[in-house]
Short mmCIF file of C-alpha atoms in Angstrom, two decimals:
data_model
loop_
_atom_site.label_atom_id
_atom_site.label_comp_id
_atom_site.label_asym_id
_atom_site.label_seq_id
_atom_site.Cartn_x
_atom_site.Cartn_y
_atom_site.Cartn_z
CA UNK S 1 -215.77 73.42 -101.65
CA UNK S 2 -219.14 70.85 -101.98
CA UNK S 3 -220.74 70.83 -98.92
CA UNK S 4 -223.81 68.37 -99.13
CA UNK S 5 -226.23 69.33 -96.41
CA UNK S 6 -228.58 66.48 -97.09
CA UNK S 7 -226.00 63.91 -96.63
CA UNK S 8 -224.43 65.55 -93.60
CA UNK S 9 -228.38 65.44 -91.97
CA UNK S 10 -228.56 61.97 -93.18
CA UNK S 11 -225.24 60.64 -91.65
CA UNK S 12 -226.23 62.58 -88.36
CA UNK S 13 -229.57 60.74 -88.42
CA UNK S 14 -227.88 57.31 -89.02
CA UNK S 15 -225.42 58.12 -86.12
CA UNK S 16 -228.24 59.06 -83.73
CA UNK S 17 -230.07 56.05 -84.35
CA UNK S 18 -227.04 54.00 -84.09
CA UNK S 19 -226.41 55.70 -80.64
CA UNK S 20 -229.79 55.31 -79.44
CA UNK S 21 -229.84 51.47 -80.17
CA UNK S 22 -226.11 50.83 -78.39
CA UNK S 23 -227.64 52.75 -75.35
CA UNK S 24 -230.64 50.70 -75.51
CA UNK S 25 -228.98 47.35 -75.85
CA UNK S 26 -226.50 48.35 -72.64
CA UNK S 27 -229.41 49.25 -70.52
CA UNK S 28 -231.16 45.98 -71.88
CA UNK S 29 -234.04 47.74 -73.46
CA UNK S 30 -233.50 46.44 -76.76
CA UNK S 31 -232.55 43.09 -78.62
CA UNK S 32 -229.34 42.81 -79.99
CA UNK S 33 -228.21 40.43 -83.01
CA UNK S 34 -225.44 37.79 -81.79
CA UNK S 35 -222.52 36.75 -83.86
CA UNK S 36 -222.48 33.11 -85.03
CA UNK S 37 -220.19 31.02 -82.53
CA UNK S 38 -217.22 30.49 -85.18
CA UNK S 39 -217.06 34.29 -86.00
CA UNK S 40 -217.20 35.00 -81.89
CA UNK S 41 -214.15 32.43 -82.00
CA UNK S 42 -212.30 34.03 -84.88
CA UNK S 43 -212.41 37.48 -83.12
CA UNK S 44 -211.03 36.26 -79.65
CA UNK S 45 -208.51 34.74 -81.62
CA UNK S 46 -207.24 37.91 -83.27
CA UNK S 47 -207.57 40.01 -80.28
CA UNK S 48 -205.24 37.22 -78.31
CA UNK S 49 -202.96 37.37 -81.38
CA UNK S 50 -202.96 41.03 -81.30
CA UNK S 51 -202.42 41.50 -77.47
CA UNK S 52 -199.40 39.12 -77.11
CA UNK S 53 -197.95 39.99 -80.72
CA UNK S 54 -197.54 43.67 -79.31
CA UNK S 55 -196.28 42.51 -76.02
CA UNK S 56 -193.55 40.32 -77.84
CA UNK S 57 -192.77 43.06 -80.24
CA UNK S 58 -192.04 45.49 -77.14
CA UNK S 59 -190.17 43.54 -75.05
CA UNK S 60 -187.91 42.47 -78.08
CA UNK S 61 -187.15 45.99 -78.69
CA UNK S 62 -186.02 46.40 -75.13
CA UNK S 63 -183.84 43.36 -75.27
CA UNK S 64 -182.15 44.66 -78.31
CA UNK S 65 -181.80 48.18 -77.17
CA UNK S 66 -182.05 48.13 -73.39
CA UNK S 67 -181.44 51.93 -72.77
CA UNK S 68 -184.73 53.49 -73.02
CA UNK S 69 -183.53 56.92 -73.41
CA UNK S 70 -181.24 55.71 -76.53
CA UNK S 71 -184.24 53.36 -77.66
CA UNK S 72 -186.27 56.72 -77.79
CA UNK S 73 -183.41 58.41 -79.43
CA UNK S 74 -183.23 55.52 -82.02
CA UNK S 75 -186.88 55.93 -83.13
CA UNK S 76 -186.99 59.64 -83.63
CA UNK S 77 -183.80 59.16 -85.80
CA UNK S 78 -185.65 56.40 -87.94
CA UNK S 79 -188.50 58.35 -88.04
CA UNK S 80 -186.87 61.33 -89.76
CA UNK S 81 -184.86 59.20 -92.15
CA UNK S 82 -187.78 57.48 -93.11
CA UNK S 83 -189.45 60.87 -93.88
CA UNK S 84 -186.35 62.00 -95.41
CA UNK S 85 -186.43 58.64 -97.74
CA UNK S 86 -182.93 57.94 -96.68
CA UNK S 87 -181.01 54.86 -95.38
CA UNK S 88 -180.97 54.69 -91.58
CA UNK S 89 -176.88 54.74 -90.69
CA UNK S 90 -175.53 51.69 -88.72
CA UNK S 91 -175.02 53.05 -85.22
CA UNK S 92 -172.14 52.29 -83.02
CA UNK S 93 -172.71 49.88 -80.25
CA UNK S 94 -171.73 50.14 -76.72
CA UNK S 95 -168.87 47.32 -76.96
CA UNK S 96 -167.47 49.28 -79.86
CA UNK S 97 -167.55 52.17 -78.03
CA UNK S 98 -165.58 50.75 -75.03
CA UNK S 99 -163.29 49.26 -77.39
CA UNK S 100 -162.63 52.49 -79.08
CA UNK S 101 -162.11 54.00 -75.65
CA UNK S 102 -159.69 51.38 -74.51
CA UNK S 103 -157.48 51.73 -77.63
CA UNK S 104 -157.44 55.67 -77.28
CA UNK S 105 -156.46 55.01 -73.47
CA UNK S 106 -153.51 52.71 -74.49
CA UNK S 107 -152.15 55.17 -76.71
CA UNK S 108 -151.97 57.70 -73.99
CA UNK S 109 -150.66 55.39 -71.63
CA UNK S 110 -148.30 53.76 -74.17
CA UNK S 111 -148.53 51.08 -76.71
CA UNK S 112 -145.37 49.36 -75.22
CA UNK S 113 -146.14 49.20 -71.38
CA UNK S 114 -148.01 46.05 -70.44
CA UNK S 115 -151.28 47.83 -69.41
CA UNK S 116 -151.25 49.65 -72.64
CA UNK S 117 -150.66 46.69 -74.98
CA UNK S 118 -153.59 44.56 -72.76
CA UNK S 119 -155.71 47.58 -73.55
CA UNK S 120 -155.29 47.55 -77.02
CA UNK S 121 -156.00 43.81 -77.13
CA UNK S 122 -158.96 44.12 -75.07
CA UNK S 123 -160.15 46.89 -76.98
CA UNK S 124 -159.99 44.86 -80.37
CA UNK S 125 -162.17 42.22 -79.09
CA UNK S 126 -164.62 44.43 -77.54
CA UNK S 127 -165.09 45.97 -80.90
CA UNK S 128 -165.25 42.32 -82.31
CA UNK S 129 -167.90 41.63 -80.02
CA UNK S 130 -169.82 45.08 -80.91
CA UNK S 131 -169.61 44.11 -84.60
CA UNK S 132 -171.21 40.66 -83.74
CA UNK S 133 -173.92 42.43 -81.81
CA UNK S 134 -174.60 45.14 -84.66
CA UNK S 135 -175.02 42.36 -87.19
CA UNK S 136 -177.37 40.41 -84.84
CA UNK S 137 -179.46 43.53 -84.26
CA UNK S 138 -179.81 44.33 -87.73
CA UNK S 139 -180.60 40.72 -88.40
CA UNK S 140 -183.24 40.61 -85.58
CA UNK S 141 -184.87 43.82 -86.91
CA UNK S 142 -185.13 42.71 -90.16
CA UNK S 143 -186.34 39.03 -89.65
CA UNK S 144 -188.54 39.33 -86.73
CA UNK S 145 -189.26 42.76 -85.27
CA UNK S 146 -190.33 43.84 -88.98
CA UNK S 147 -193.01 41.06 -89.58
CA UNK S 148 -194.49 41.63 -86.39
CA UNK S 149 -194.63 45.45 -86.80
CA UNK S 150 -196.16 45.07 -90.53
CA UNK S 151 -198.77 42.94 -88.81
CA UNK S 152 -199.60 45.37 -85.87
CA UNK S 153 -199.31 48.64 -88.45
CA UNK S 154 -201.27 46.76 -91.38
CA UNK S 155 -203.13 43.48 -91.41
CA UNK S 156 -204.54 44.49 -87.95
CA UNK S 157 -205.66 48.04 -88.83
CA UNK S 158 -207.30 46.56 -91.53
CA UNK S 159 -209.06 43.70 -89.65
CA UNK S 160 -210.44 46.70 -86.92
CA UNK S 161 -211.74 48.62 -89.51
CA UNK S 162 -213.75 45.99 -90.76
CA UNK S 163 -214.95 44.92 -87.49
CA UNK S 164 -216.04 48.31 -86.88
CA UNK S 165 -217.76 48.50 -90.11
CA UNK S 166 -219.77 45.01 -89.21
CA UNK S 167 -220.62 46.50 -85.78
CA UNK S 168 -222.64 49.25 -87.64
CA UNK S 169 -223.86 46.97 -89.68
CA UNK S 170 -225.32 45.01 -86.76
CA UNK S 171 -226.55 48.26 -85.24
CA UNK S 172 -228.53 49.16 -88.69
CA UNK S 173 -229.78 45.73 -88.62
CA UNK S 174 -231.15 45.65 -85.06
CA UNK S 175 -232.39 49.25 -85.68
CA UNK S 176 -234.57 47.66 -88.83
CA UNK S 177 -236.01 45.00 -86.77
CA UNK S 178 -237.26 47.17 -84.05
CA UNK S 179 -238.87 49.58 -86.46
CA UNK S 180 -240.53 46.67 -88.17
CA UNK S 181 -241.61 45.48 -84.77
CA UNK S 182 -243.38 48.51 -84.06
CA UNK S 183 -244.66 48.87 -87.55
CA UNK S 184 -246.77 45.67 -87.10
CA UNK S 185 -247.84 46.26 -83.74
CA UNK S 186 -249.10 49.69 -84.94
CA UNK S 187 -251.05 47.92 -88.21
CA UNK S 188 -252.57 45.35 -85.73
CA UNK S 189 -254.07 48.02 -83.50
CA UNK S 190 -255.10 50.26 -86.50
CA UNK S 191 -256.98 47.17 -87.69
CA UNK S 192 -258.36 46.63 -84.23
CA UNK S 193 -259.41 50.35 -83.45
CA UNK S 194 -261.26 52.95 -85.40
CA UNK S 195 -259.12 55.97 -84.22
CA UNK S 196 -255.85 56.25 -86.22
CA UNK S 197 -254.34 58.71 -83.62
CA UNK S 198 -254.93 56.30 -80.58
CA UNK S 199 -253.43 53.15 -82.40
CA UNK S 200 -250.33 55.34 -83.47
CA UNK S 201 -247.36 54.50 -80.80
CA UNK S 202 -246.03 57.24 -79.25
CA UNK S 203 -242.44 56.80 -79.91
CA UNK S 204 -242.74 55.61 -83.36
CA UNK S 205 -241.80 58.04 -85.97
CA UNK S 206 -243.74 57.54 -89.29
CA UNK S 207 -242.05 58.07 -92.78
CA UNK S 208 -242.25 61.53 -94.50
CA UNK S 209 -245.33 60.16 -96.75
CA UNK S 210 -247.11 58.65 -93.99
CA UNK S 211 -247.02 61.78 -91.69
CA UNK S 212 -248.00 63.82 -94.97
CA UNK S 213 -250.95 61.78 -95.44
CA UNK S 214 -251.94 61.54 -91.98
CA UNK S 215 -252.35 65.65 -91.88
CA UNK S 216 -254.12 65.70 -95.26
CA UNK S 217 -256.74 62.70 -94.90
CA UNK S 218 -257.70 63.78 -91.09
CA UNK S 219 -260.76 61.38 -90.66
CA UNK S 220 -260.29 58.70 -93.46
CA UNK S 221 -261.73 55.52 -93.79
CA UNK S 222 -260.58 52.35 -91.88
CA UNK S 223 -259.53 50.77 -94.98
CA UNK S 224 -257.32 53.79 -95.79
CA UNK S 225 -255.52 53.41 -92.63
CA UNK S 226 -255.02 49.67 -93.00
CA UNK S 227 -253.61 50.75 -96.46
CA UNK S 228 -251.07 53.21 -94.79
CA UNK S 229 -249.92 50.93 -92.07
CA UNK S 230 -249.50 48.33 -94.62
CA UNK S 231 -247.25 50.21 -97.18
CA UNK S 232 -245.33 51.20 -93.85
CA UNK S 233 -244.92 47.29 -92.91
CA UNK S 234 -243.70 47.05 -96.48
CA UNK S 235 -241.33 49.69 -96.42
CA UNK S 236 -239.80 48.51 -93.08
CA UNK S 237 -239.45 44.63 -94.34
CA UNK S 238 -237.83 46.20 -97.34
CA UNK S 239 -235.28 47.99 -95.34
CA UNK S 240 -234.66 44.96 -93.02
CA UNK S 241 -233.83 42.77 -95.79
CA UNK S 242 -231.37 45.39 -97.39
CA UNK S 243 -229.57 45.83 -93.90
CA UNK S 244 -229.55 41.88 -93.28
CA UNK S 245 -227.60 41.69 -96.93
CA UNK S 246 -225.33 44.21 -96.21
CA UNK S 247 -224.36 42.67 -92.32
CA UNK S 248 -224.34 39.03 -93.78
CA UNK S 249 -221.75 40.58 -96.84
CA UNK S 250 -219.73 42.39 -94.29
CA UNK S 251 -219.71 39.40 -91.62
CA UNK S 252 -218.10 37.32 -94.55
CA UNK S 253 -215.37 39.91 -95.17
CA UNK S 254 -214.41 40.10 -91.86
CA UNK S 255 -214.33 36.06 -91.16
CA UNK S 256 -212.24 35.91 -94.24
CA UNK S 257 -209.92 38.38 -92.60
CA UNK S 258 -209.92 36.88 -89.33
CA UNK S 259 -209.38 33.39 -90.87
CA UNK S 260 -206.19 34.85 -92.24
CA UNK S 261 -204.65 34.84 -88.56
CA UNK S 262 -203.74 31.36 -88.61
CA UNK S 263 -201.26 32.38 -91.97
CA UNK S 264 -199.98 35.06 -89.59
CA UNK S 265 -199.29 32.37 -87.03
CA UNK S 266 -197.43 30.48 -89.40
CA UNK S 267 -195.39 33.33 -90.69
CA UNK S 268 -194.35 34.58 -86.82
CA UNK S 269 -193.41 30.97 -86.19
CA UNK S 270 -190.81 31.03 -89.33
CA UNK S 271 -189.68 34.38 -87.95
CA UNK S 272 -189.30 33.02 -84.61
CA UNK S 273 -186.85 30.27 -85.82
CA UNK S 274 -184.82 33.04 -87.58
CA UNK S 275 -184.54 34.86 -84.16
CA UNK S 276 -183.38 32.20 -82.30
CA UNK S 277 -180.85 31.21 -85.38
CA UNK S 278 -179.79 34.92 -85.10
CA UNK S 279 -179.30 34.61 -81.38
CA UNK S 280 -177.71 31.32 -81.37
CA UNK S 281 -174.89 32.55 -83.71
CA UNK S 282 -174.45 35.71 -81.98
CA UNK S 283 -173.70 34.14 -78.72
CA UNK S 284 -171.34 31.41 -80.22
CA UNK S 285 -169.39 34.34 -81.88
CA UNK S 286 -169.09 36.18 -78.50
CA UNK S 287 -168.10 33.03 -76.91
CA UNK S 288 -165.41 32.44 -79.37
CA UNK S 289 -163.90 35.96 -79.32
CA UNK S 290 -163.71 35.40 -75.33
CA UNK S 291 -162.34 32.26 -75.49
CA UNK S 292 -159.48 33.66 -78.03
CA UNK S 293 -159.34 36.71 -75.56
CA UNK S 294 -158.49 34.37 -72.60
CA UNK S 295 -155.99 32.56 -74.51
CA UNK S 296 -154.15 35.49 -75.85
CA UNK S 297 -154.13 37.36 -72.53
CA UNK S 298 -152.75 34.02 -70.99
CA UNK S 299 -149.90 33.73 -73.11
CA UNK S 300 -149.13 37.43 -72.90
CA UNK S 301 -149.04 38.12 -68.93
CA UNK S 302 -148.27 33.98 -68.01
CA UNK S 303 -145.05 35.45 -66.42
CA UNK S 304 -146.73 38.34 -64.61
CA UNK S 305 -149.94 36.51 -63.52
CA UNK S 306 -148.64 32.74 -63.49
CA UNK S 307 -151.53 31.28 -61.89
CA UNK S 308 -154.26 33.58 -62.66
CA UNK S 309 -156.44 30.97 -64.82
CA UNK S 310 -155.27 27.87 -63.29
CA UNK S 311 -156.68 28.80 -59.91
CA UNK S 312 -160.00 29.54 -61.44
CA UNK S 313 -159.82 26.38 -63.68
CA UNK S 314 -158.96 24.16 -60.53
CA UNK S 315 -162.00 25.55 -58.39
CA UNK S 316 -164.69 25.12 -61.21
CA UNK S 317 -163.40 21.59 -61.78
CA UNK S 318 -161.84 22.17 -64.97
CA UNK S 319 -158.57 20.61 -65.20
CA UNK S 320 -155.80 20.44 -67.97
CA UNK S 321 -154.82 16.92 -66.91
CA UNK S 322 -156.74 14.39 -69.43
CA UNK S 323 -157.76 12.20 -66.65
CA UNK S 324 -160.75 12.79 -64.77
CA UNK S 325 -160.65 14.79 -61.65
CA UNK S 326 -160.64 12.62 -58.36
CA UNK S 327 -161.96 15.50 -56.07
CA UNK S 328 -164.77 18.05 -55.80
CA UNK S 329 -165.19 21.33 -54.19
CA UNK S 330 -168.97 21.63 -54.14
CA UNK S 331 -170.15 22.78 -50.10
CA UNK S 332 -171.44 20.27 -48.68
CA UNK S 333 -169.65 17.13 -50.16
CA UNK S 334 -167.79 14.88 -48.80
CA UNK S 335 -163.85 16.25 -48.30
CA UNK S 336 -161.73 14.89 -51.22
CA UNK S 337 -159.15 12.06 -50.52
CA UNK S 338 -155.72 12.79 -50.02
CA UNK S 339 -153.23 10.96 -51.67
CA UNK S 340 -149.77 11.39 -51.75
CA UNK S 341 -148.00 14.00 -54.38
CA UNK S 342 -144.43 13.27 -55.44
CA UNK S 343 -144.12 16.89 -56.43
CA UNK S 344 -145.26 18.33 -53.33
CA UNK S 345 -142.32 16.38 -51.67
CA UNK S 346 -139.74 17.48 -54.04
CA UNK S 347 -141.23 21.04 -53.38
CA UNK S 348 -140.90 20.69 -49.67
CA UNK S 349 -137.05 20.20 -49.96
CA UNK S 350 -136.48 23.10 -52.26
CA UNK S 351 -139.41 25.59 -51.08
CA UNK S 352 -138.71 27.23 -47.84
CA UNK S 353 -142.17 28.24 -46.55
CA UNK S 354 -140.91 31.05 -43.89
CA UNK S 355 -138.72 32.86 -46.76
CA UNK S 356 -141.80 33.17 -48.76
CA UNK S 357 -143.11 36.72 -49.23
CA UNK S 358 -146.74 37.64 -50.16
CA UNK S 359 -146.41 39.45 -53.40
CA UNK S 360 -147.72 43.24 -53.61
CA UNK S 361 -150.62 42.46 -55.80
CA UNK S 362 -152.75 38.98 -56.36
CA UNK S 363 -153.47 37.84 -52.98
CA UNK S 364 -157.02 36.55 -52.58
CA UNK S 365 -159.50 35.59 -49.52
CA UNK S 366 -160.43 31.85 -49.54
CA UNK S 367 -162.94 30.48 -47.36
CA UNK S 368 -162.04 26.67 -46.20
CA UNK S 369 -164.56 24.25 -47.13
CA UNK S 370 -163.34 21.27 -45.15
CA UNK S 371 -160.98 20.48 -42.24
CA UNK S 372 -157.47 19.75 -43.29
CA UNK S 373 -154.56 18.36 -41.35
CA UNK S 374 -151.09 19.55 -42.38
CA UNK S 375 -148.95 16.66 -43.42
CA UNK S 376 -145.88 18.37 -42.89
CA UNK S 377 -144.50 21.54 -41.34
CA UNK S 378 -144.76 23.31 -44.74
CA UNK S 379 -148.52 22.61 -44.81
CA UNK S 380 -151.17 24.72 -42.93
CA UNK S 381 -154.07 23.06 -41.01
CA UNK S 382 -157.19 24.29 -41.73
CA UNK S 383 -160.70 24.38 -40.19
CA UNK S 384 -164.20 24.64 -42.15
CA UNK S 385 -165.92 27.94 -42.65
CA UNK S 386 -162.55 29.88 -41.71
CA UNK S 387 -161.45 32.51 -44.18
CA UNK S 388 -157.51 32.70 -45.20
CA UNK S 389 -155.43 34.78 -47.40
CA UNK S 390 -154.19 32.75 -50.46
CA UNK S 391 -151.47 33.49 -53.22
CA UNK S 392 -149.27 31.57 -55.67
CA UNK S 393 -145.25 31.95 -56.16
CA UNK S 394 -143.62 31.26 -59.54
CA UNK S 395 -143.05 27.56 -60.04
CA UNK S 396 -145.32 26.25 -57.68
CA UNK S 397 -147.72 23.21 -58.13
CA UNK S 398 -151.15 24.89 -59.61
CA UNK S 399 -152.86 22.27 -57.02
CA UNK S 400 -151.76 24.18 -54.30
CA UNK S 401 -151.53 27.72 -52.73
CA UNK S 402 -149.73 29.59 -50.18
CA UNK S 403 -152.19 30.20 -47.21
CA UNK S 404 -151.94 32.67 -44.43
CA UNK S 405 -153.81 33.08 -41.17
CA UNK S 406 -152.36 35.60 -38.59
CA UNK S 407 -148.83 34.99 -38.37
CA UNK S 408 -148.95 31.42 -39.45
CA UNK S 409 -148.25 30.27 -43.01
CA UNK S 410 -148.32 27.22 -45.15
CA UNK S 411 -148.88 25.54 -48.26
CA UNK S 412 -152.79 24.55 -48.48
CA UNK S 413 -154.76 22.33 -51.48
CA UNK S 414 -156.62 24.24 -53.88
CA UNK S 415 -159.82 21.61 -53.66
CA UNK S 416 -160.36 22.41 -50.03
CA UNK S 417 -160.53 26.25 -50.83
CA UNK S 418 -163.58 28.34 -52.18
CA UNK S 419 -161.93 31.39 -53.72
CA UNK S 420 -163.69 34.68 -53.02
CA UNK S 421 -164.06 37.89 -55.31
#
């Protein structure tokens, strides 16, 4: 191994002088070259971009993979596949796994049973939701996460490296400025005083040639001493010019890199638009799948649960009637106006409330929103804020339910109720 002792010693000396300069600056004992205002603004903007990009990147990862344990495992798996230069396999989403479990359970319960057939249907739609989620994750990772990661792991590392180099060049420049200042001070004292030893500053280190000259000549003439210090000043000025040139060159390189942050913002803006488009498409697919699932379940279980969706639609203000609803069920609003219902009179003559029995399942609790006075013996009077038990029976008007309160029973209007889970 080629081990250069001189280079090692030189690097150690440079590191030491930089450390001394940095420490003196922090203690306020040395002057510091300030960067121009434009470069300082670019540096502040770059730091802000890096910090917020990193936060957005990390939180987007959490959004796409909420479980931190799964996220850590996924990262480890990705790391090994990248090292092996192999394609990362697509992972099964939680919705797909749930759908698979439902379909497996349906096989055990029997696909011909109502529960088994429903499990098969719901499981299929869960798998569709999982497929949409997997596509969204892949699209978001490629179009949004990857550009952010490339900036943090590529461009920003280059910028950080050049900024560290600029700081080193600035320290070298300030060291040269301090050295020249001390050399000029020593030169001025040497011209005014005859004794060379008295004029030398205690903290000034002569170059090798000056130290050798000092030991050899001893009691030299004043002109020789002035010549020596003049040479020291010339050397310090030359080193200062070289350091200034290197500092200016590095400042220009750093400035060009920092000005590239503007193009980074433009690129990230485009990626953000693509992420929003992917997210919108994903939620649109999910909404469509759930609507299709609701329709399929409603048509398949209509005889068993005749009013399951109708009651929910009534309480949320959604009606199958094309005419706009005339009542509201929001708490604090005025009670809905009562209008004669021709079907209600027909039901009263055919439906005997005392003979109605509550179903084994399907009863719900409901909170009364407004006071209601029964119009006839088939209806149940209500008081605001009380809780009653409600249910429906086949063939009944969807705008009415059977309500029970203790031993009292009768029909109650849906618009006067808030169904509880």
